[in-house]
Every structure is written in C-alpha cells, then in structure tokens.
Amino acid sequence: MAYSQKLMDHFTNPRNAGEMPDAHAVGEEGNLKCGDVMRVFIKVEDDRLSDVTFQTYGCMAAIAASDMVCEIAKGKTLDEAMRMTPKDVINELGEMPPIKFHCSILGTQALQAAIKEYRKKQ
Amino acid sequence: MRKTIYLDNGATTMLDPKVVEAMRPCFTEQYGNASSTHEYGRDAKDLLERSRGTIAKTINASPDEILFTSGGTESNNLAIKGVAYANQKKGKHLITTKVEHKCVMESCRWLESQGFKVTYLDVDSEGFVSPEALERAITKETVLFSVIHGNNEIGTIQDLAALGMVCKKHNVLFHTDACQSYTKTALDVKKQHLDLVTLNAHKLHGPKGVGALYVRRGVAISPWQHGGGHEKGNRGGTENIPGIVGFAVAAKLAMDEKHRKQMTKLRDKLIDNVLKIPGVTLNGPRGERRLCNNANFSFAGVEGEAIGGLLDAKGVCSSTGSACSAHSLEPSYVLLAIGLTHEQANGSLRLTLSRFTTEEEIDSTVKVLPEIVEKLRRISPFGKLIDKVLSKV
Ligand SMILES: Cc1ncc(COP(=O)(O)O)c(C=O)c1O
Ligand SMILES: [Zn+2]
C-alpha cells in the first residue's frame, strides 16, 4: 500500500483534530457504508477562516485528508475556500493508492458544507 | 531497532529456518527435473515422491491421491472447475457458501458464466453452515459441495464430518479448502468423508507458490493446466521440487500438537484482553471450533484500516475487513454474511498468530491497542453524527 510519508504523518499526528465547541458553523459529509464520515468546524473573522478543525470516522487517507483540508483552509477567505478542490488536498498529501481518492474528497466537501451553513446563518 | 510484531499469519507466515535448510540443496545440488531418467532426475523424483508421501500421511490419504500445485488458489480452481467439467453428464449444479475465500467465489462465479448453477449457502452468526441447509440445497443435478474448513477471516472451523455425511448420503462430491486449518485442527479424509482437499504451504511456515490437492482415488477431474503429463496428467508443468520439499518439511514440523496448544493459549489471552476494551465484539466462535491462531474483532465508532495503520506505526502487523482496505470499497462479504452491519464490518481488525508468536508480543499488543482505539474515537464524530447516519442506512 503506497502512502506518502506526509500522509502517514498527518494520519498519526493530526494537528487539527477535535470538536470546536464555539464553532461558527459545522459541515458534515460521508456515510458509514463506504466507511468514512467527516465533520468540519469553522470559525470566521473578517470573512476569513480563522480556525478550522475536524472529526473523522474513517481510514488513514480520510483522516490525513481531513487534517490537510484544515491546514490548507486556515487563513483563506471564504471565497478562496469555496474554490478549493480535492485535488489541492491530494497534491499536498502526496502519493496514495488511486482507490483512496474517494476517501480524500470528503474533507473538502465537509468544509464547503460548513461555509454554506455559515453564510446561510448570516 | 524496534522489533516488529507480526500478527498477520493468516495472510502468510515466516519460513521456518529448518524449511529453508531443507530446500537449499534442491537449488544447488539436487536441481534435476523429476521427469529426467538420469541420476539428477532420479534424485529429484525421489524427493518429489517422498514429499508426496509425507503430505499424504498428514491427512490419512495415499500418496497417489496427492497432486502438487502452485498453491491454494490453483488447487481450489482445479477442484471446483475440474469436478464441474468432468461430471457434466450427471449435472451442472454446485453448492458452496457465502464465506468462501475469493478464489472459490470467483471460480464459482466463472462457472455460472459458463452455464453452471451455483447455490451459495447462508451461515449462522458464528459462520457455521448447517448440514440441514446443505441437504435441502442438494438436487439430482448437484455434483459438488465445496466449503472452507477454517475460515480465513473469522476462524470458524466447519464440522466436516457432519457435512461430509450429507454429501455421501446423496452421492455429491465433497471438497474442502483447508489452507487455513491444515495442521491447526484435525483433518482426516476418511473420517471426514472428503473427496477433494485444498492445501498450501505458506500458511504453515513453508514457501509461497506451492500447494496440493487431494483427489480421492476414483474421483474424476478435468485437468486445467495442460502440459507434459506431470502429476498423472492432472497438472502439467515441471514440478517445483524446492517448494514441494519445503512444503513437506513445513507440514511435518507444523503437525506437532504442542504448537496448537501454545497458539490456543495465546489466542485466548489476546481475545480475553481485547474484549475488555469498551465497545468491542468478537467475530466468529470461541473455543475449540475456532482456528487456534485467529482473532477477529469489531470496534464501534472506529474504522479498521485506521486501527491497523496506528498499530503498524507501533510495529504491529494486522489486517482488516473494512471497505477502505479493499480494492472494491465494499467491506468483507464474510463479515456481512454473519450479519454484521457495514459499520461493524468497517470496524473490524484481524490478528492472526503463529507458533513463533510469543507471550510478550501478545502482551505488548494488548497494551497498545486500547490507546489506539481511544485516540481514534477521540477524533471520530461518534455520537450525534454516527447515530444520524446509522438511521439513514
Ligand atoms: C482459505 C484460503 N484459501 C485459499 C488461499 C489462497 O492460497 P494461495 O495464496 O496459496 O494461492 C488462501 C490464502 O491466501 C486462504 O486463506
Ligand atoms: Zn476511506
């Protein structure tokens, strides 16, 4: 199984894992059937993501990708974050088996679901 | 250097150094072709036939009923397709189960595409097939029943004698895939009424790429690999003498009763301790009816590949039946067949021991596992979200 060292590092030591009790919005994505469920918490200041954390039930690629999504998204404006694609995450994580792409796209979707929810609340 | 703890012996095993020693001369000195009539050929033939005798003895068969193959996959293919094609006059119906190894499943699926009919029997929550269900599935057209002896995922050991009786009564040929169970529990072709048995070497500290098929005298099979008349025309190809010699030596070493006792003791210690972790269930039966080296758990709220990944980071090798570990993104059909939900199957972890597994290794594993599960549960949205998603599936 070919995982990059970077992916393994974010899987074993995620920097952004955990619930955010005072989050401004939360996004959810995935289903238990395929084995990955993600939740992304965001905090917004001046239209920018000031903090992003995640909770993930899933495989190594899913956990590493969730962490990477938070890493990339932090500091971005909401518009910039809405333009993020799974490819940005995969490029940043490095090598993984193609079958795992599916596991790594959920993070971006959960982030964008959170942003949509935030905007709805405004 | 940290020492790796290898608990994936259901996938494959380390070669016993004694096996390597026994194989060595077959590469360097006794490298003849068993079909040659000169001295080197005669030496090779002698090694081949002595190994055949050794394997035959371990399952109470005669040497002429053992044919060597390239492993479990080939033996299963040959048994199932070979019997199906050789017995078409009688009928084109086969029976197997929903918990077979992939190579049996795929052989059956292929036969279906060729116009054969296959019935896949259900199993109970521990993975057992009932003789009554088998009897109900048999028709006049049925030529073969094939069942896995010791299950590679959940360790269930089928009651071959009871199933064999049903086959005998209805004149149906009886095949078992004994790759996981061979040398780990009793296998006796006469007492268990077996017509065909699949064996391989690499699950018992022998080399990869070598196996055998027992075919009871008088049972017809169509050859699958055509060639120069090797193995009495049942399987063409120059015999893999180093592999076969290694296989026979490995089988002989593995037959020792004390290894089973040792593995059983450690398996039970492992199971008892892992079950102390909250939210864990054991998949498959307990006790005598479970392979002595197999443990398989489901952890609520965490995914099996992730557990395996963190175990790996701590130097422990394991495996899982989760969807995310598979090529198909579908969880193990064996775990679904015993009634697990997708979530339970995705949270599965298999730990398989060998006679080289030590008590210290089990203790270390039992020590790191709770922290790993706890860590993954902390980052999992278990709770509200899982409940919500569960109600959707
Ligand atoms: C139950 C069972 N049958 C068949 C096989 C296939 O055997 P081989 O790897 O020798 O082809 C295996 C092991 O992979 C197995 O566990
Ligand atoms: Zn996944």
Coordinates of C-alpha atoms and ligand atoms in Angstrom, one line a residue:
Chain A
M1 CA 0.0 0.0 0.0
A2 CA 1.6 3.2 -1.2
Y3 CA 1.1 6.1 1.2
S4 CA 3.4 9.1 1.3
Q5 CA 5.3 9.8 4.4
K6 CA 3.5 13.1 4.7
L7 CA 0.1 11.4 4.6
M8 CA 1.3 9.0 7.3
D9 CA 2.5 11.9 9.4
H10 CA -0.9 13.7 9.2
F11 CA -2.7 10.4 9.9
T12 CA -0.6 9.5 13.0
N13 CA -0.3 13.1 14.3
P14 CA -3.2 15.2 13.1
R15 CA -2.8 18.9 14.0
N16 CA -6.4 19.9 13.7
A17 CA -8.4 17.1 15.2
G18 CA -11.2 17.7 17.7
E19 CA -14.5 19.2 18.2
M20 CA -14.8 23.0 18.3
P21 CA -17.4 23.9 21.0
D22 CA -17.6 27.6 19.9
A23 CA -17.6 26.9 16.1
H24 CA -19.5 29.4 13.9
A25 CA -20.6 26.6 11.6
V26 CA -20.3 22.8 11.1
G27 CA -20.3 20.8 7.9
E28 CA -20.8 17.0 7.6
E29 CA -20.1 14.6 4.7
G30 CA -19.8 10.9 4.0
N31 CA -21.6 7.8 5.0
L32 CA -20.9 4.7 7.1
K33 CA -21.4 2.3 4.2
C34 CA -18.2 3.3 2.5
G35 CA -16.5 3.7 5.8
D36 CA -15.8 7.5 6.0
V37 CA -17.7 10.2 7.8
M38 CA -16.4 13.7 8.4
R39 CA -17.3 16.8 10.3
V40 CA -15.5 20.1 9.8
F41 CA -15.8 23.0 12.3
I42 CA -15.1 26.6 11.2
K43 CA -14.6 29.9 12.9
V44 CA -14.8 33.0 10.7
E45 CA -13.3 36.5 11.3
D46 CA -13.4 39.3 8.7
D47 CA -14.6 36.9 6.1
R48 CA -11.6 34.7 6.7
L49 CA -11.3 31.2 8.2
S50 CA -9.6 31.9 11.5
D51 CA -9.8 28.4 12.7
V52 CA -10.7 25.0 11.2
T53 CA -10.9 21.6 13.0
F54 CA -12.3 18.2 12.1
Q55 CA -13.7 15.0 13.4
T56 CA -13.4 12.0 11.2
Y57 CA -14.5 8.4 11.3
G58 CA -12.6 6.7 8.6
C59 CA -9.4 5.2 7.1
M60 CA -5.9 6.6 7.1
A61 CA -6.4 8.6 3.9
A62 CA -9.6 10.0 5.2
I63 CA -8.1 11.2 8.5
A64 CA -5.0 12.6 6.8
A65 CA -7.0 14.4 4.2
S66 CA -9.3 15.9 6.8
D67 CA -6.3 17.3 8.6
M68 CA -4.8 18.6 5.4
V69 CA -8.1 20.3 4.5
C70 CA -8.0 22.2 7.8
E71 CA -4.3 23.1 7.3
I72 CA -4.9 24.5 3.8
A73 CA -8.1 26.3 4.6
K74 CA -6.9 28.2 7.6
G75 CA -6.4 31.8 6.8
K76 CA -8.2 31.7 3.5
T77 CA -11.2 33.9 2.6
L78 CA -14.5 32.2 2.4
D79 CA -14.5 32.6 -1.4
E80 CA -11.0 31.2 -1.7
A81 CA -12.0 28.2 0.5
M82 CA -15.1 27.6 -1.7
R83 CA -12.8 27.3 -4.7
M84 CA -10.6 24.6 -3.0
T85 CA -10.8 21.2 -4.8
P86 CA -10.0 17.7 -3.6
K87 CA -7.1 17.8 -6.0
D88 CA -5.4 20.6 -3.9
V89 CA -5.6 18.2 -0.9
I90 CA -4.3 15.2 -2.8
N91 CA -1.5 17.2 -4.3
E92 CA -0.4 18.4 -0.9
L93 CA -0.7 14.9 0.7
G94 CA 1.4 13.1 -1.9
E95 CA 1.2 9.6 -3.0
M96 CA -1.8 7.4 -2.2
P97 CA -3.4 4.4 -4.0
P98 CA -6.0 5.7 -6.6
I99 CA -8.8 3.9 -4.8
K100 CA -8.2 6.2 -1.9
F101 CA -9.0 9.4 -3.8
H102 CA -12.6 8.7 -2.9
C103 CA -11.8 8.9 0.8
S104 CA -9.9 12.1 0.5
I105 CA -12.6 14.2 -1.3
L106 CA -15.0 14.2 1.6
G107 CA -12.9 16.7 3.6
T108 CA -13.2 19.4 1.1
Q109 CA -16.9 18.8 0.7
A110 CA -17.4 18.9 4.5
L111 CA -15.5 22.2 4.7
Q112 CA -17.6 23.8 1.9
A113 CA -20.8 22.5 3.6
A114 CA -19.7 24.3 6.7
I115 CA -19.1 27.6 4.8
K116 CA -22.5 27.3 3.2
E117 CA -24.1 26.8 6.5
Y118 CA -22.2 29.8 7.9
R119 CA -23.4 32.0 5.0
K120 CA -27.0 30.9 5.5
K121 CA -26.8 31.9 9.1
Q122 CA -25.6 35.4 8.2
Chain B
M1 CA 15.7 -1.1 16.4
R2 CA 12.2 -1.8 17.5
K3 CA 11.2 -5.4 16.8
T4 CA 8.1 -5.8 14.6
I5 CA 5.3 -7.9 16.0
Y6 CA 3.8 -9.9 13.1
L7 CA 0.2 -10.8 13.8
D8 CA -0.9 -11.3 10.2
N9 CA -0.1 -15.0 9.9
G10 CA -3.4 -15.6 8.2
A11 CA -2.0 -13.7 5.2
T12 CA 1.2 -15.6 5.2
T13 CA 4.0 -16.8 7.6
M14 CA 7.7 -16.6 8.1
L15 CA 9.6 -19.6 6.6
D16 CA 10.8 -21.8 9.4
P17 CA 14.7 -21.8 9.1
K18 CA 14.6 -25.6 9.1
V19 CA 12.4 -25.4 6.0
V20 CA 14.9 -23.1 4.3
E21 CA 17.7 -25.5 5.2
A22 CA 15.8 -28.5 3.7
M23 CA 15.1 -26.5 0.5
R24 CA 18.6 -25.3 0.0
P25 CA 20.2 -28.4 -1.7
C26 CA 17.3 -28.5 -4.2
F27 CA 18.5 -25.3 -5.6
T28 CA 22.2 -26.0 -5.7
E29 CA 22.9 -29.8 -5.9
Q30 CA 19.7 -31.7 -6.4
Y31 CA 18.3 -29.5 -9.1
G32 CA 17.2 -32.1 -11.5
N33 CA 13.9 -32.4 -13.4
A34 CA 11.8 -35.2 -11.9
S35 CA 10.9 -36.3 -15.4
S36 CA 14.6 -36.9 -16.5
T37 CA 15.8 -40.5 -16.3
H38 CA 19.4 -39.8 -15.4
E39 CA 20.8 -39.6 -11.9
Y40 CA 19.8 -36.0 -11.2
G41 CA 16.3 -36.7 -12.5
R42 CA 16.0 -39.8 -10.3
D43 CA 17.2 -37.8 -7.2
A44 CA 14.5 -35.2 -7.9
K45 CA 11.9 -37.8 -8.5
D46 CA 12.8 -39.4 -5.2
L47 CA 12.5 -36.1 -3.3
L48 CA 9.1 -35.5 -5.0
E49 CA 7.7 -38.9 -4.1
R50 CA 9.0 -38.8 -0.5
S51 CA 7.3 -35.4 -0.1
R52 CA 4.1 -36.7 -1.6
G53 CA 4.2 -39.5 1.0
T54 CA 4.7 -37.1 3.8
I55 CA 1.8 -34.8 2.8
A56 CA -0.5 -37.9 2.3
K57 CA 0.2 -39.2 5.7
T58 CA -0.8 -36.0 7.4
I59 CA -4.3 -36.2 6.2
N60 CA -4.7 -40.0 6.2
A61 CA -4.5 -40.3 2.4
S62 CA -2.5 -42.4 0.0
P63 CA 0.5 -40.8 -1.9
D64 CA -1.2 -41.4 -5.3
E65 CA -4.1 -39.3 -4.2
I66 CA -2.0 -36.1 -3.7
L67 CA -1.1 -33.9 -6.6
F68 CA 1.1 -30.8 -6.3
T69 CA 0.1 -27.4 -7.5
S70 CA 1.2 -23.8 -7.3
G71 CA -0.9 -23.1 -4.2
G72 CA -4.3 -22.8 -2.6
T73 CA -5.7 -20.7 -5.5
E74 CA -4.8 -23.2 -8.1
S75 CA -5.9 -26.2 -6.0
N76 CA -9.3 -24.6 -5.5
N77 CA -9.7 -23.7 -9.1
L78 CA -8.7 -27.2 -10.2
A79 CA -11.0 -28.9 -7.7
I80 CA -14.1 -26.8 -8.5
K81 CA -13.8 -26.3 -12.2
G82 CA -12.2 -29.8 -12.7
V83 CA -15.1 -31.6 -10.9
A84 CA -17.7 -29.4 -12.7
Y85 CA -16.3 -30.2 -16.1
A86 CA -15.6 -33.9 -15.5
N87 CA -19.1 -34.5 -14.1
Q88 CA -21.3 -32.6 -16.6
K89 CA -23.1 -35.7 -17.6
K90 CA -24.5 -36.1 -14.1
G91 CA -25.5 -32.4 -13.7
K92 CA -24.3 -28.8 -13.7
H93 CA -25.2 -27.7 -10.1
L94 CA -22.7 -26.9 -7.4
I95 CA -23.1 -25.8 -3.8
T96 CA -20.8 -23.6 -1.8
T97 CA -21.2 -21.0 0.9
K98 CA -21.2 -17.2 1.4
V99 CA -18.0 -17.3 3.4
E100 CA -15.5 -18.8 1.0
H101 CA -12.1 -17.4 0.0
K102 CA -12.2 -15.1 -3.0
C103 CA -10.6 -17.8 -5.3
V104 CA -13.5 -20.2 -4.6
M105 CA -16.1 -17.5 -5.0
E106 CA -14.6 -16.3 -8.3
S107 CA -14.2 -19.9 -9.6
C108 CA -17.9 -20.4 -8.9
R109 CA -18.9 -17.1 -10.5
W110 CA -17.0 -18.0 -13.6
L111 CA -18.7 -21.4 -13.8
E112 CA -22.0 -19.5 -13.6
S113 CA -21.0 -17.5 -16.6
Q114 CA -20.3 -20.8 -18.4
G115 CA -23.8 -22.1 -17.8
F116 CA -23.4 -23.9 -14.5
K117 CA -25.7 -23.3 -11.5
V118 CA -24.3 -22.5 -8.1
T119 CA -26.1 -22.2 -4.7
Y120 CA -24.4 -20.1 -2.1
L121 CA -25.4 -21.3 1.4
D122 CA -26.0 -18.9 4.2
V123 CA -24.2 -19.2 7.5
D124 CA -25.2 -18.5 11.1
S125 CA -23.9 -15.6 13.2
E126 CA -20.7 -17.5 14.0
G127 CA -20.1 -18.5 10.4
F128 CA -21.3 -22.1 10.5
V129 CA -23.1 -23.9 7.6
S130 CA -25.8 -26.3 8.7
P131 CA -25.9 -29.8 7.4
E132 CA -29.7 -29.5 7.1
A133 CA -29.4 -26.4 4.8
L134 CA -26.9 -28.3 2.7
E135 CA -29.3 -31.3 2.4
R136 CA -32.1 -29.0 1.4
A137 CA -30.0 -27.5 -1.4
I138 CA -29.0 -30.8 -3.0
T139 CA -30.8 -31.7 -6.2
K140 CA -30.3 -34.6 -8.6
E141 CA -28.1 -32.3 -10.7
T142 CA -25.7 -31.5 -7.8
V143 CA -22.2 -32.7 -8.4
L144 CA -20.1 -30.9 -5.8
F145 CA -20.3 -29.2 -2.4
S146 CA -17.3 -27.0 -1.6
V147 CA -16.7 -25.4 1.8
I148 CA -13.9 -23.6 3.5
H149 CA -12.7 -25.7 6.5
G150 CA -11.1 -23.0 8.7
N151 CA -12.3 -19.5 7.8
N152 CA -9.5 -17.1 6.9
E153 CA -11.3 -14.1 8.3
I154 CA -13.3 -15.2 11.4
G155 CA -11.7 -18.5 12.2
T156 CA -14.8 -20.7 12.1
I157 CA -14.0 -24.4 11.8
Q158 CA -16.8 -26.2 9.9
D159 CA -17.9 -29.6 11.1
L160 CA -16.6 -31.5 8.1
A161 CA -17.7 -35.0 9.3
A162 CA -21.3 -33.9 9.6
L163 CA -21.3 -32.1 6.2
G164 CA -19.5 -35.0 4.6
M165 CA -22.1 -37.5 5.8
V166 CA -24.8 -35.5 3.9
C167 CA -22.7 -35.4 0.7
K168 CA -22.0 -39.1 1.0
K169 CA -25.7 -39.9 1.5
H170 CA -26.7 -38.0 -1.6
N171 CA -23.7 -39.1 -3.7
V172 CA -22.3 -35.5 -4.0
L173 CA -18.6 -34.9 -4.2
F174 CA -17.2 -33.1 -1.1
H175 CA -14.4 -30.6 -1.4
T176 CA -12.8 -28.5 1.4
D177 CA -10.4 -25.6 1.3
A178 CA -8.1 -26.3 4.2
C179 CA -5.5 -23.7 3.6
Q180 CA -6.0 -22.1 7.0
S181 CA -6.9 -25.1 9.0
Y182 CA -4.2 -27.6 7.8
T183 CA -2.1 -28.7 10.7
K184 CA -4.1 -26.5 13.0
T185 CA -7.0 -28.8 13.6
A186 CA -7.8 -32.4 12.7
L187 CA -8.0 -33.2 9.0
D188 CA -8.7 -36.8 8.0
V189 CA -10.0 -37.5 4.6
K190 CA -11.6 -40.8 5.6
K191 CA -13.2 -39.8 8.9
Q192 CA -14.5 -36.6 7.3
H193 CA -15.7 -38.3 4.1
L194 CA -13.6 -35.9 1.9
D195 CA -13.2 -36.4 -1.9
L196 CA -11.0 -33.3 -2.5
V197 CA -8.9 -31.2 -0.2
T198 CA -7.0 -28.0 -0.9
L199 CA -3.8 -27.4 1.0
N200 CA -1.0 -24.9 0.7
A201 CA 2.4 -24.3 2.3
H202 CA 2.8 -20.6 3.0
K203 CA 0.3 -20.5 5.9
L204 CA 2.4 -23.0 7.9
H205 CA 5.9 -21.6 7.6
G206 CA 6.5 -23.2 4.2
P207 CA 7.2 -21.4 0.9
K208 CA 4.8 -19.4 -1.2
G209 CA 3.7 -20.7 -4.6
V210 CA 3.2 -24.4 -3.6
G211 CA 0.2 -26.3 -2.6
A212 CA -1.5 -29.6 -3.1
L213 CA -4.9 -31.1 -4.0
Y214 CA -6.0 -34.4 -2.5
V215 CA -8.2 -36.2 -5.0
R216 CA -9.7 -39.4 -3.7
R217 CA -8.9 -42.4 -5.9
G218 CA -11.7 -42.9 -8.4
V219 CA -12.9 -39.2 -8.4
A220 CA -12.7 -37.8 -11.9
I221 CA -11.4 -34.2 -12.5
S222 CA -10.7 -32.4 -15.8
P223 CA -7.2 -31.1 -15.9
W224 CA -7.0 -27.4 -16.0
Q225 CA -3.4 -26.8 -16.8
H226 CA -2.4 -28.9 -19.9
G227 CA 1.1 -30.0 -20.4
G228 CA 3.6 -32.8 -20.4
G229 CA 1.7 -35.4 -18.4
H230 CA 3.0 -34.4 -15.0
E231 CA 1.1 -35.3 -11.9
K232 CA -0.5 -38.2 -13.8
G233 CA -1.8 -35.8 -16.5
N234 CA -3.8 -33.8 -13.9
R235 CA -1.5 -30.8 -13.9
G236 CA 1.2 -30.1 -16.5
G237 CA 4.4 -28.3 -15.6
T238 CA 7.8 -29.3 -14.2
E239 CA 7.4 -29.9 -10.6
N240 CA 8.6 -27.3 -8.2
I241 CA 10.9 -29.6 -6.2
P242 CA 12.4 -27.0 -3.8
G243 CA 8.9 -25.7 -3.0
I244 CA 7.4 -29.2 -2.6
V245 CA 10.3 -30.3 -0.4
G246 CA 9.8 -27.2 1.7
F247 CA 6.1 -27.8 1.9
A248 CA 6.5 -31.4 3.2
V249 CA 9.1 -30.4 5.8
A250 CA 6.9 -27.5 6.9
A251 CA 3.8 -29.7 7.2
K252 CA 5.7 -32.3 9.3
L253 CA 7.0 -29.6 11.7
A254 CA 3.6 -28.0 12.0
M255 CA 1.8 -31.2 12.9
D256 CA 3.2 -31.1 16.4
E257 CA 0.3 -30.9 18.9
K258 CA 2.3 -28.6 21.2
H259 CA 2.1 -25.8 18.7
R260 CA -1.7 -25.8 18.7
K261 CA -1.8 -25.8 22.4
Q262 CA 0.6 -22.8 22.6
M263 CA -1.3 -20.8 19.9
T264 CA -4.7 -21.6 21.6
K265 CA -3.4 -20.3 24.9
L266 CA -2.1 -17.0 23.4
R267 CA -5.2 -16.6 21.2
D268 CA -7.5 -16.8 24.3
K269 CA -5.3 -14.4 26.2
L270 CA -5.5 -12.0 23.4
I271 CA -9.2 -12.3 23.0
D272 CA -9.9 -12.0 26.7
N273 CA -7.9 -8.8 27.0
V274 CA -9.1 -7.1 23.9
L275 CA -12.7 -7.7 24.9
K276 CA -12.0 -5.6 28.0
I277 CA -11.9 -2.5 25.7
P278 CA -15.4 -0.9 25.7
G279 CA -17.4 -1.2 22.5
V280 CA -15.6 -4.3 21.2
T281 CA -17.2 -7.6 19.9
L282 CA -15.6 -10.8 18.8
N283 CA -16.4 -12.0 15.3
G284 CA -16.7 -15.8 14.9
P285 CA -17.0 -18.5 17.6
R286 CA -15.0 -19.1 20.7
G287 CA -13.1 -22.3 21.9
E288 CA -12.5 -25.5 20.0
R289 CA -14.5 -24.5 17.0
R290 CA -12.3 -21.5 16.2
L291 CA -8.9 -21.7 14.5
C292 CA -6.2 -21.7 17.2
N293 CA -4.4 -18.8 15.7
N294 CA -7.3 -16.4 14.7
A295 CA -8.9 -13.5 16.5
N296 CA -11.2 -11.0 14.8
F297 CA -12.9 -8.0 16.5
S298 CA -15.2 -5.2 15.6
F299 CA -14.6 -1.8 17.3
A300 CA -17.6 0.5 17.5
G301 CA -17.0 4.0 16.1
V302 CA -13.6 3.4 14.6
E303 CA -12.5 2.2 11.2
G304 CA -10.4 -0.9 10.9
E305 CA -7.8 0.3 8.4
A306 CA -7.1 3.3 10.7
I307 CA -6.6 1.0 13.7
G308 CA -4.3 -1.1 11.5
G309 CA -2.4 2.0 10.5
L310 CA -1.7 3.1 14.1
L311 CA -0.8 -0.5 15.1
D312 CA 1.6 -0.5 12.2
A313 CA 3.1 2.7 13.4
K314 CA 3.7 0.9 16.7
G315 CA 5.2 -2.0 15.0
V316 CA 2.3 -4.4 15.0
C317 CA 1.1 -6.0 11.7
S318 CA -2.6 -6.8 11.4
S319 CA -5.3 -6.8 8.8
T320 CA -8.9 -5.7 8.4
G321 CA -12.1 -6.4 6.5
S322 CA -13.1 -2.8 6.2
A323 CA -14.3 -1.3 2.9
C324 CA -11.5 1.2 2.9
S325 CA -8.8 -1.5 2.9
A326 CA -10.4 -3.3 -0.1
H327 CA -9.9 -2.9 -3.8
S328 CA -13.7 -2.7 -4.1
L329 CA -14.6 -0.2 -1.4
E330 CA -17.1 -2.9 -0.1
P331 CA -16.5 -4.4 3.3
S332 CA -15.8 -8.1 3.7
Y333 CA -18.6 -10.2 2.4
V334 CA -17.7 -12.8 5.0
L335 CA -18.4 -10.3 7.8
L336 CA -21.7 -9.2 6.1
A337 CA -22.7 -12.9 5.8
I338 CA -22.5 -13.4 9.6
G339 CA -24.9 -10.5 9.9
L340 CA -22.6 -7.6 10.7
T341 CA -23.7 -4.1 9.7
H342 CA -21.4 -2.1 7.3
E343 CA -20.2 -0.1 10.3
Q344 CA -19.3 -3.2 12.3
A345 CA -17.5 -4.7 9.2
N346 CA -15.7 -1.5 8.6
G347 CA -14.6 -1.5 12.2
S348 CA -13.0 -5.0 12.0
L349 CA -9.5 -6.0 12.9
R350 CA -8.0 -9.4 12.4
L351 CA -5.0 -10.6 14.4
T352 CA -3.5 -14.0 13.5
L353 CA -0.8 -15.8 15.4
S354 CA 1.8 -18.4 14.6
R355 CA 3.8 -20.8 16.6
F356 CA 6.6 -18.2 16.6
T357 CA 4.3 -15.6 18.3
T358 CA 5.4 -15.0 21.9
E359 CA 3.5 -14.1 25.1
E360 CA 5.5 -10.9 25.3
E361 CA 4.2 -9.9 21.8
I362 CA 0.6 -10.6 22.8
D363 CA 1.1 -8.5 26.0
S364 CA 2.6 -5.6 24.0
T365 CA -0.3 -5.7 21.5
V366 CA -2.9 -5.8 24.2
K367 CA -1.1 -2.8 25.8
V368 CA -1.1 -0.5 22.8
L369 CA -4.5 -1.4 21.3
P370 CA -6.7 0.4 23.9
E371 CA -4.7 3.7 23.5
I372 CA -5.1 3.4 19.7
V373 CA -8.8 2.8 19.8
E374 CA -9.2 5.6 22.3
K375 CA -7.2 8.0 20.2
L376 CA -9.3 7.3 17.1
R377 CA -12.5 7.6 19.0
R378 CA -11.5 11.0 20.2
I379 CA -11.2 12.3 16.7
S380 CA -14.2 10.5 15.4
P381 CA -17.6 12.3 15.2
F382 CA -19.0 9.3 17.0
G383 CA -22.2 10.2 18.8
K384 CA -24.6 12.6 17.1
L385 CA -23.4 12.2 13.6
I386 CA -22.9 8.4 13.7
D387 CA -26.4 8.0 15.1
K388 CA -27.8 10.2 12.4
V389 CA -26.0 8.3 9.6
L390 CA -26.9 5.0 11.1
S391 CA -30.5 5.8 10.9
K392 CA -30.1 6.6 7.2
V393 CA -28.6 3.2 6.3
Ligands
LIG1 C1 -8.7 -20.1 2.9 C2 -7.8 -19.8 1.8 N1 -7.9 -20.4 0.6 C3 -7.1 -20.1 -0.4 C4 -6.0 -19.3 -0.3 C5 -5.1 -19.0 -1.4 O1 -3.9 -19.7 -1.3 P1 -2.6 -19.3 -2.2 O2 -2.2 -18.0 -1.6 O3 -1.6 -20.4 -1.9 O4 -3.0 -19.2 -3.6 C6 -5.8 -18.7 1.0 C7 -4.7 -17.8 1.3 O5 -4.5 -16.7 0.7 C8 -6.7 -18.9 2.0 O6 -6.6 -18.4 3.2
ZN2 ZN -11.5 5.5 3.3

